[in-house]
mmCIF file of C-alpha atoms and ligand atoms in Angstrom:
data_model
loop_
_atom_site.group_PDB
_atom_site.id
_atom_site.type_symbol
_atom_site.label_atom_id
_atom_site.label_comp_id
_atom_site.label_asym_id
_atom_site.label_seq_id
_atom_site.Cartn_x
_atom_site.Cartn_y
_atom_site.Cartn_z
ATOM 1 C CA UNK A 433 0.000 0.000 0.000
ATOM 2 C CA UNK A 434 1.226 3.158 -0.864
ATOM 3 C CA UNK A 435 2.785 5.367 2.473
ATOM 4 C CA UNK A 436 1.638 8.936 3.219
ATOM 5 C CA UNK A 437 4.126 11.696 2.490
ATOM 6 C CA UNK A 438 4.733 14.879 4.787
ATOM 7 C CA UNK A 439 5.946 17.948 3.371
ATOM 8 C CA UNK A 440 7.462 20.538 5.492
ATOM 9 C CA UNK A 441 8.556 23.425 3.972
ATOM 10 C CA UNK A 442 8.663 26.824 2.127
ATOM 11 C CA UNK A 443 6.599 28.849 -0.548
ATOM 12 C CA UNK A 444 7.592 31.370 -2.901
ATOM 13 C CA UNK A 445 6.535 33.537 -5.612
ATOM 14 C CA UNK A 446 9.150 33.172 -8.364
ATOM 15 C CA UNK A 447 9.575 36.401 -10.452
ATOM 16 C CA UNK A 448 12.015 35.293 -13.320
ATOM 17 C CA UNK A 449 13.601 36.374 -16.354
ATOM 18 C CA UNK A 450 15.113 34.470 -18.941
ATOM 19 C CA UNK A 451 19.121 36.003 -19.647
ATOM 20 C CA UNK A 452 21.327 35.764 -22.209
ATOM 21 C CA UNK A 453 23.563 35.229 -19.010
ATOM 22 C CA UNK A 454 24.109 35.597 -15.559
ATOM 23 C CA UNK A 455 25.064 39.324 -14.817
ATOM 24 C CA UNK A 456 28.566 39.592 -13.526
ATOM 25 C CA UNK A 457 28.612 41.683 -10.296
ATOM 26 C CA UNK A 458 28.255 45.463 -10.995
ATOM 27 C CA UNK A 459 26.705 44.426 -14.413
ATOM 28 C CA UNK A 460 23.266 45.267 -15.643
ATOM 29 C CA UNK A 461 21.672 43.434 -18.269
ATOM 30 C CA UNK A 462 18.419 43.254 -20.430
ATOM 31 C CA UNK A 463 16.660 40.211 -20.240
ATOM 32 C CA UNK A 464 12.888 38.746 -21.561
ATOM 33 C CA UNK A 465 9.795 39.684 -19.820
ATOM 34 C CA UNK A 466 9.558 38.871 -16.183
ATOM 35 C CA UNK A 467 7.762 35.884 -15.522
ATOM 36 C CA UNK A 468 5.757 35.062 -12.071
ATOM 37 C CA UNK A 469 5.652 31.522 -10.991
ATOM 38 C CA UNK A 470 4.378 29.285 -8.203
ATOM 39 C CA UNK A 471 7.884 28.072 -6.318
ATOM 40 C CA UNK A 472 9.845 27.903 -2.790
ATOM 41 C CA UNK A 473 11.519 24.340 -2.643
ATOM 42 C CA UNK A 474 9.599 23.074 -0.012
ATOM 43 C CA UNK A 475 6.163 24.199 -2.278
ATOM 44 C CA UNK A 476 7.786 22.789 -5.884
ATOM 45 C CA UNK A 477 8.714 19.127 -4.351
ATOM 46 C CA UNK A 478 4.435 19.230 -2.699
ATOM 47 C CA UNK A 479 3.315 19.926 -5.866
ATOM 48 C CA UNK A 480 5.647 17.042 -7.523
ATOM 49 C CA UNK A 481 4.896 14.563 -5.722
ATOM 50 C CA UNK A 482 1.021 15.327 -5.910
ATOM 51 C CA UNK A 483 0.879 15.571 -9.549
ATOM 52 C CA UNK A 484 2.823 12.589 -9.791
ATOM 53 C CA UNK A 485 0.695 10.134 -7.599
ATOM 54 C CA UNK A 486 1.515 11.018 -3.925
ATOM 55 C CA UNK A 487 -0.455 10.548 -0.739
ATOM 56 C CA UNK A 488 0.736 13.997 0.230
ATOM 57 C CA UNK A 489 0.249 16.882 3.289
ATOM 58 C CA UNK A 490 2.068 19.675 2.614
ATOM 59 C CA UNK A 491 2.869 22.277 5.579
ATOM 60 C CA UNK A 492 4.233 25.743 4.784
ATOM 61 C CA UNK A 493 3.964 29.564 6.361
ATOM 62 C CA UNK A 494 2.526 32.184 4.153
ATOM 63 C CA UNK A 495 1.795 36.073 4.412
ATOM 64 C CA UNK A 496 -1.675 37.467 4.348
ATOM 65 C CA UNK A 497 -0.912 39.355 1.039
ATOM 66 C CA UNK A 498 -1.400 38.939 -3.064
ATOM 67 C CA UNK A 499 1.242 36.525 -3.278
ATOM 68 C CA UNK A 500 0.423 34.639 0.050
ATOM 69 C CA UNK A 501 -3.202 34.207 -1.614
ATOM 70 C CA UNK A 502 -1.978 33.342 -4.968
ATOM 71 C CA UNK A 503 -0.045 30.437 -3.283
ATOM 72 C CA UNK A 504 -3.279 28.913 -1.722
ATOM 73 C CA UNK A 505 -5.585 29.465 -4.452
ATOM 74 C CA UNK A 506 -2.392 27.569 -6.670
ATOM 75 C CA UNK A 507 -2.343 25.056 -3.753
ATOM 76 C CA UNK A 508 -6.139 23.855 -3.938
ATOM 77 C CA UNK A 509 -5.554 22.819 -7.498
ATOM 78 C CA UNK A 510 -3.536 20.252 -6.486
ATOM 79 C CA UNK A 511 -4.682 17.366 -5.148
ATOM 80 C CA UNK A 512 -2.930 17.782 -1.785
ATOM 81 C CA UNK A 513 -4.062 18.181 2.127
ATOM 82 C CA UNK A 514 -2.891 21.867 2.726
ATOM 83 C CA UNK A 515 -4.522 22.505 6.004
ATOM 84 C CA UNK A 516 -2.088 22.962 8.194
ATOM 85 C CA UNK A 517 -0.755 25.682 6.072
ATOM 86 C CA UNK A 518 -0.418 28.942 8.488
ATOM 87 C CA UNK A 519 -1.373 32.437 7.099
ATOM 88 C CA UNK A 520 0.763 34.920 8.713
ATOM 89 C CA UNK A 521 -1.501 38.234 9.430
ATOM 90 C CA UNK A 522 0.407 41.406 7.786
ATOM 91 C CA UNK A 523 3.335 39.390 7.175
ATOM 92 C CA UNK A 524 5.086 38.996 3.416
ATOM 93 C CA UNK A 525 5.333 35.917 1.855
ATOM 94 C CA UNK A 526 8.496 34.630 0.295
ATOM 95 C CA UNK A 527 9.626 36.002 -2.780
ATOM 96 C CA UNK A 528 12.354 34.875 -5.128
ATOM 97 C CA UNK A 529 14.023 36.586 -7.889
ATOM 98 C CA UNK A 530 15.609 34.528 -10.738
ATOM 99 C CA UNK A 531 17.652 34.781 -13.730
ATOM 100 C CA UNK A 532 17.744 31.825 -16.192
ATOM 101 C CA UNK A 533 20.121 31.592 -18.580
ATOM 102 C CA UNK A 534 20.313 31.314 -22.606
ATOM 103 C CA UNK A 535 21.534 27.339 -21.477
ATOM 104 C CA UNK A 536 18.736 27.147 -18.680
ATOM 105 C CA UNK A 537 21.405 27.630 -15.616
ATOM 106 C CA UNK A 538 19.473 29.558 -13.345
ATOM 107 C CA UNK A 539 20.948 32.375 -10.097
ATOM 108 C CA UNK A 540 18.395 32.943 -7.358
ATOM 109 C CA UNK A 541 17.612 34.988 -4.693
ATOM 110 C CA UNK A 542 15.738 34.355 -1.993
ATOM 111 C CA UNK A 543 13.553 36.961 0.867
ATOM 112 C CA UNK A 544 12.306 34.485 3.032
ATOM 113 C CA UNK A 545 9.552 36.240 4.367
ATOM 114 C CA UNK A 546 7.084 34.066 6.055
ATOM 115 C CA UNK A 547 9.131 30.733 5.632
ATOM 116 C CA UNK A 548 11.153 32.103 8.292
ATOM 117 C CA UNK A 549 7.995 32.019 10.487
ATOM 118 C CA UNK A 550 7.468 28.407 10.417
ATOM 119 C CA UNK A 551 7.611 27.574 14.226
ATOM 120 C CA UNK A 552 8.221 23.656 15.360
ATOM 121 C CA UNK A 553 4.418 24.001 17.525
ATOM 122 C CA UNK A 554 3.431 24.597 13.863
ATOM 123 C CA UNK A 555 4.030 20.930 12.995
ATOM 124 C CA UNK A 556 2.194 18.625 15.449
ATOM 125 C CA UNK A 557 3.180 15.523 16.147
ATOM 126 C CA UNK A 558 -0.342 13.980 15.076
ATOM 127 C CA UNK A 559 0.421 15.321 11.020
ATOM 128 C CA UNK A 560 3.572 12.864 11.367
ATOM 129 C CA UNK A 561 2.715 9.883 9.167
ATOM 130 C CA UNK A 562 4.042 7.456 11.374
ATOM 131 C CA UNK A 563 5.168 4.343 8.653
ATOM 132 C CA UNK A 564 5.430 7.250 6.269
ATOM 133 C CA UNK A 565 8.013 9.373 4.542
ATOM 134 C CA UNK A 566 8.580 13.365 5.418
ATOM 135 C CA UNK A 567 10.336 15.303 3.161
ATOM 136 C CA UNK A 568 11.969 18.716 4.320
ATOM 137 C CA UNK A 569 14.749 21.006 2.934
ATOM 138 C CA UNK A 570 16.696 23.941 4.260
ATOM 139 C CA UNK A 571 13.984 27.118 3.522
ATOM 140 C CA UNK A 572 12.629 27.039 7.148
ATOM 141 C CA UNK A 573 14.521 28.265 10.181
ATOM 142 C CA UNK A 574 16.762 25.062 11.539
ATOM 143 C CA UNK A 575 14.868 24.772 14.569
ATOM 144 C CA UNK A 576 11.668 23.794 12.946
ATOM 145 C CA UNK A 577 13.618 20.641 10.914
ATOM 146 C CA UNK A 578 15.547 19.398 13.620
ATOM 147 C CA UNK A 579 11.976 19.280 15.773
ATOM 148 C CA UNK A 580 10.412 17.621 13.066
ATOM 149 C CA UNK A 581 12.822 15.223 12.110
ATOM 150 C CA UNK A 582 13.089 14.016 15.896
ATOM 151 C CA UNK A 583 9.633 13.844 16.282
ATOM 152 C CA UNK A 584 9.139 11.945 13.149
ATOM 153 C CA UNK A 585 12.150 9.617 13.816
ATOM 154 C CA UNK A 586 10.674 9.500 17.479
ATOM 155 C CA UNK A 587 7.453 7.648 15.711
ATOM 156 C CA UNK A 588 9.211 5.835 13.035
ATOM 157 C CA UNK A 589 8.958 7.993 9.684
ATOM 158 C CA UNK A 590 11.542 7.819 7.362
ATOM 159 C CA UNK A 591 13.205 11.344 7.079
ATOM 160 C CA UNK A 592 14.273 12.393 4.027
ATOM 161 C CA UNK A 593 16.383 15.744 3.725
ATOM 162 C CA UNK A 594 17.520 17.587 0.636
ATOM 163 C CA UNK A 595 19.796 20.088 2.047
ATOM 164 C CA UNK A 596 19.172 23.234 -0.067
ATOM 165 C CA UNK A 597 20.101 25.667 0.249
ATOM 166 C CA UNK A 598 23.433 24.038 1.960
ATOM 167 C CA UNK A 599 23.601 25.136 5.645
ATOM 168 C CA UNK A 600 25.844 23.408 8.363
ATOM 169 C CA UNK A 601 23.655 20.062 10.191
ATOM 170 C CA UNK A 602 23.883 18.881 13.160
ATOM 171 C CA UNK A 603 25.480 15.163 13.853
ATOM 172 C CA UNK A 604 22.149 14.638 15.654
ATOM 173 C CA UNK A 605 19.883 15.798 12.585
ATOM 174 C CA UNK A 606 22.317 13.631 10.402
ATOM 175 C CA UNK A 607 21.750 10.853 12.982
ATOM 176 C CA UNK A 608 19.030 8.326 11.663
ATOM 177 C CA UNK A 609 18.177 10.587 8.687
ATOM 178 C CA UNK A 610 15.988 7.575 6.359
ATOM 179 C CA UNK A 611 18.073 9.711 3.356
ATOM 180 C CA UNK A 612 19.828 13.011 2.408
ATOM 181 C CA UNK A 613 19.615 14.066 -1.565
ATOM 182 C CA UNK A 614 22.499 16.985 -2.186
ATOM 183 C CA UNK A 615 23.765 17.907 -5.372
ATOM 184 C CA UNK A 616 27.244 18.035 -6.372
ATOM 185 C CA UNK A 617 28.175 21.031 -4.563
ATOM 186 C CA UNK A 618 26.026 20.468 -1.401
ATOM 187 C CA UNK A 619 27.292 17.219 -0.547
ATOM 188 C CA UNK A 620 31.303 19.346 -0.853
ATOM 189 C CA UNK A 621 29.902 21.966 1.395
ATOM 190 C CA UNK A 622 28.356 19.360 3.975
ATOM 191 C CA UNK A 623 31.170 16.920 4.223
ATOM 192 C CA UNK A 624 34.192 19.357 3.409
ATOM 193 C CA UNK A 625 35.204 17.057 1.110
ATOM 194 C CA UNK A 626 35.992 18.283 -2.475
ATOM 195 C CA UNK A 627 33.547 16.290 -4.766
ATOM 196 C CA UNK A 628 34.872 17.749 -7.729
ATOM 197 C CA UNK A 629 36.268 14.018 -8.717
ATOM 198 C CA UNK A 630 34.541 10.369 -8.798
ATOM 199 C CA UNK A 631 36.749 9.027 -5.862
ATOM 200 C CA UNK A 632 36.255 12.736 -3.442
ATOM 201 C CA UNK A 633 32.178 12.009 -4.350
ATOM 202 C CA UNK A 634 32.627 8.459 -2.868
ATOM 203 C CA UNK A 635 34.276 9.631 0.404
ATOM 204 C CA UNK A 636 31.969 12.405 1.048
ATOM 205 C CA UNK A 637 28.697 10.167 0.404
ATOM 206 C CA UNK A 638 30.474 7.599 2.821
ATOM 207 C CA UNK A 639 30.908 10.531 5.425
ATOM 208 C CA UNK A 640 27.491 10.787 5.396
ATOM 209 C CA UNK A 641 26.750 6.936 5.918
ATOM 210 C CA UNK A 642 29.678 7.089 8.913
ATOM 211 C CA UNK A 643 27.214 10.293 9.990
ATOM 212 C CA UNK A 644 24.211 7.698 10.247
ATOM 213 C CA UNK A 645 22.472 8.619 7.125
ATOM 214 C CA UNK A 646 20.917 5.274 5.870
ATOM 215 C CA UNK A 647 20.538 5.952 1.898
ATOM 216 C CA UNK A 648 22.609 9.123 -0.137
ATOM 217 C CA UNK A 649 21.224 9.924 -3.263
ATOM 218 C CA UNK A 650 23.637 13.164 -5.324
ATOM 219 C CA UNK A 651 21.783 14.676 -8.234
ATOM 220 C CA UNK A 652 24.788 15.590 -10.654
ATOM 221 C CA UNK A 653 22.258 17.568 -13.012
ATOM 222 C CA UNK A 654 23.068 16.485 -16.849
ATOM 223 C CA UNK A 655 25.504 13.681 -15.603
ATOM 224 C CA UNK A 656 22.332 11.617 -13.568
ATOM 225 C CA UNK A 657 22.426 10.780 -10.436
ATOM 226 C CA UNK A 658 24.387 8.544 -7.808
ATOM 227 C CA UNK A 659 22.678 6.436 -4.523
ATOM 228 C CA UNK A 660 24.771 4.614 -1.648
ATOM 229 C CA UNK A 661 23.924 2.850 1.209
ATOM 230 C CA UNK A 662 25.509 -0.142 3.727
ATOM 231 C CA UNK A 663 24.150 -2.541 0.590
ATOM 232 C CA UNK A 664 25.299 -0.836 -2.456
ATOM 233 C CA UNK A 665 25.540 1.721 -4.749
ATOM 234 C CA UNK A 666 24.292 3.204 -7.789
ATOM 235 C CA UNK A 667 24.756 5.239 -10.905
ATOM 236 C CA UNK A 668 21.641 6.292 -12.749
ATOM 237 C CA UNK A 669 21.650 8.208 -16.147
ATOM 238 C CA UNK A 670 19.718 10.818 -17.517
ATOM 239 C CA UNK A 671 17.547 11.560 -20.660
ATOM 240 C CA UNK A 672 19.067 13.605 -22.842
ATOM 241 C CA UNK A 673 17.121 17.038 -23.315
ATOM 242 C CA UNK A 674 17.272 20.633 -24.178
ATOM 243 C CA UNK A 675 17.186 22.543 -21.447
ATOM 244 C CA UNK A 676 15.106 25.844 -20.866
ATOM 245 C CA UNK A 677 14.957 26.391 -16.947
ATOM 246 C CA UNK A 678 16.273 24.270 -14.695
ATOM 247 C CA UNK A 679 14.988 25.963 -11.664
ATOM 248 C CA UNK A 680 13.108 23.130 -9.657
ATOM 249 C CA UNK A 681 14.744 20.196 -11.513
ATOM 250 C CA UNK A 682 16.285 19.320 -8.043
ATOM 251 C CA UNK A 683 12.896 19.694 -6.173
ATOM 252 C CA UNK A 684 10.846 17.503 -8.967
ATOM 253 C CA UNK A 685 13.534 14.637 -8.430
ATOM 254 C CA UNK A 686 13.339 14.930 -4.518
ATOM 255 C CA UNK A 687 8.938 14.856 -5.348
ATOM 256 C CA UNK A 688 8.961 11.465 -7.258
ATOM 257 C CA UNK A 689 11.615 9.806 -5.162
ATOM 258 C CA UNK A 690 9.348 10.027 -2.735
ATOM 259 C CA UNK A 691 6.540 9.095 -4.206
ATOM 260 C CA UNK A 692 8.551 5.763 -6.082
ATOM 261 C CA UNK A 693 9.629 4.996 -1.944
ATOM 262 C CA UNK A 694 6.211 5.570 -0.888
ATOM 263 C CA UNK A 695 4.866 2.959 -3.576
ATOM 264 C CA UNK A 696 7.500 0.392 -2.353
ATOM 265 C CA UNK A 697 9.968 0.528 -5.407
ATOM 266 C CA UNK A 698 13.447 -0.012 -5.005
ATOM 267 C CA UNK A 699 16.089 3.053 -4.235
ATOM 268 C CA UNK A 700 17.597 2.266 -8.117
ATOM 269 C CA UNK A 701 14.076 2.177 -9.799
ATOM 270 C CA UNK A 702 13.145 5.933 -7.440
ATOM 271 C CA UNK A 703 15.699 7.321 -8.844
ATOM 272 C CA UNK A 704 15.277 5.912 -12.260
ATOM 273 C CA UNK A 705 11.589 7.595 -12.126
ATOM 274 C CA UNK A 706 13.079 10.801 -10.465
ATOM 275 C CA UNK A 707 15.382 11.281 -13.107
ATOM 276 C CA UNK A 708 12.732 11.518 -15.529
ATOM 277 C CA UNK A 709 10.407 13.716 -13.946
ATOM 278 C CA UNK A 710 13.161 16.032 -13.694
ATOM 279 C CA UNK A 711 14.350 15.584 -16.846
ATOM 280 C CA UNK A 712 10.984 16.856 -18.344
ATOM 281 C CA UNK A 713 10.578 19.097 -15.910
ATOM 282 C CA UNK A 714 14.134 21.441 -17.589
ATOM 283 C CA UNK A 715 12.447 21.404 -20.597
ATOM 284 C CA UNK A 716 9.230 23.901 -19.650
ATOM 285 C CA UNK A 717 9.825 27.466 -18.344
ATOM 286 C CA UNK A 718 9.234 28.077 -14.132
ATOM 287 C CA UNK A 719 9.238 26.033 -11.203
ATOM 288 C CA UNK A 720 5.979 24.484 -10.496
ATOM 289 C CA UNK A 721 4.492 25.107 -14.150
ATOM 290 C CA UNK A 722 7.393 22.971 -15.562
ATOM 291 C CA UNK A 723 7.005 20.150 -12.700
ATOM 292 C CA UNK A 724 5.161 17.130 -15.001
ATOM 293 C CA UNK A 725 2.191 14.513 -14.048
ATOM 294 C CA UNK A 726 2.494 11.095 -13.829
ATOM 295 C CA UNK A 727 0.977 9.967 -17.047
ATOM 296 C CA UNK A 728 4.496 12.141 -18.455
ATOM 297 C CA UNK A 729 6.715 10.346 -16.489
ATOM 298 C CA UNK A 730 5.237 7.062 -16.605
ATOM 299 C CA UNK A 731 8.222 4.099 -18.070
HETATM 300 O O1 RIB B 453 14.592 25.070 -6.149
HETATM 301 C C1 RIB B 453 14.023 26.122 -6.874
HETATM 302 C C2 RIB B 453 13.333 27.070 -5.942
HETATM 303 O O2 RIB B 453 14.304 27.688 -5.117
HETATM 304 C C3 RIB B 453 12.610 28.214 -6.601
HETATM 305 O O3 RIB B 453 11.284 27.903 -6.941
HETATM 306 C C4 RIB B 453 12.769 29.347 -5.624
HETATM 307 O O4 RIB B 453 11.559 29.785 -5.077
HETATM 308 C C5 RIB B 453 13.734 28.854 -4.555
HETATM 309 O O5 RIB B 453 13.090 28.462 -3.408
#
């Protein structure tokens, strides 16, 4: 039977424009028209794994104003159990402003806004899916994961962490993590070790495992992916595509891994379906516009 999934954490409102490149500093550029999209990490990986088949709660802080409402109103479409979702009373929501490139490599800035008012009393125990999976990343303030990840762990859900933006852990929060899915770069700035070669990504995903992390899935963007754990390890291809935003590539893979776990497939066939989801999701322009539904992704 498929598992319940429990997302916890941020919204945005993306405001993007597509760049011949990435201004340098001091530079000013002309770009496309600016674009406004649904996004925040913890929002874009709710939204994938709903669209692609997930039992799914998603919990996240918004502000009271146009883009606060915007986010709900986007929210009900999907078919997800937002309410536990706080509204923040004459707060502002999270905004972020991004540039995408002519080769779809995006730059973004984040004002957290309300996602910095997420509060651990804001996630009660009882929303824990106790033989389920909950899915966080590093948008909220600290305090709030490392209370719900010990009160998860506490009831037996398998924690799953994609630390992004990178920010130091905690041993503890590492501790009995179910998973942790960096990228390339994350996984260097977690472990200190330079991941810039096959043999420094080894040692740094086998840090993580010496940490207590059961499974450690690195998203390598183009290249695929990579998965270890105490029984084996993995290397997982891509489809090749043309790429025209990759903003929320990383939080469409972290979506349908979950859902694949939830479902009972292995870690090699998860990330086989991640892989595509994300794959198709590069192709289409935003964050949560681009993120694709099952019948896309379907082998
Ligand atoms: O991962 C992409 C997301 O990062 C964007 O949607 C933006 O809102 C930031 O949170």
């Amino acid at each position: 039977m498929t598992k319940k999934i429990l997302i916890v954490g941020s919204s945005n409102t993306d405001l993007v424009v597509k760049t011949d490149h990435i201004p340098a500093p001091g530079e000013t550029i002309l770009g496309e028209d600016c674009i406004m999209a649904a996004g925040g990490k913890g929002a874009n990986q709710a939204v994938a794994a709903a669209r692609l088949g997930g039992d799914v709660a998603f919990i996240a802080s918004v502000g009271d104003d146009m883009f606060g409402k915007q986010s709900l109103d986007n929210f009900a479409r999907e078919k997800m159990d937002c309410s536990h979702i706080k509204t923040v009373p004459g707060a502002s929501s999270g905004i972020a402003l991004i540039c995408v490139d002519k080769d779809g490599e995006n730059s973004i800035v984040v004002a957290p806004g309300t996602n910095y008012m997420l509060k651990p009393e804001d996630v009660s125990e009882d929303v824990i899916p106790a033989d389920g999976f909950v899915l966080m990343q590093l948008e909220i303030p600290i305090e709030t994961i490392e209370s719900v990840a010990a009160k998860a762990k506490a009831k037996g859900a398998k924690v799953v962490l994609n630390p992004a933006p990178a920010t130091p852990l905690s041993e503890k929060l590492l501790d009995g993590l179910y998973m942790i899915t960096p990228n390339r770069g994350e996984c260097a700035t977690l472990t200190g070790i330079p991941t810039d070669t096959d043999e420094g990504l080894e040692k740094a995903m086998c840090r993580f495992l010496e940490l207590g992390v059961k499974n450690v899935v690195v998203t390598l963007g183009s290249k695929g992916s990579c998965w270890k754990n105490a029984e084996g390890s993995g290397k997982v291809a891509t489809m090749k595509v043309k790429a025209v935003d990759t903003t929320g590539a990383g939080d469409t893979f972290n979506g349908a891994l979950c859902v694949a776990l939830s479902e009972g497939k292995t870690l090699e066939t998860a990330v086989e379906f991640a892989s595509r989801a994300a794959a198709i999701s590069v192709t289409r322009m935003g964050a949560q516009p681009s993120i694709p539904f099952r019948s896309e992704v379907e082998m």
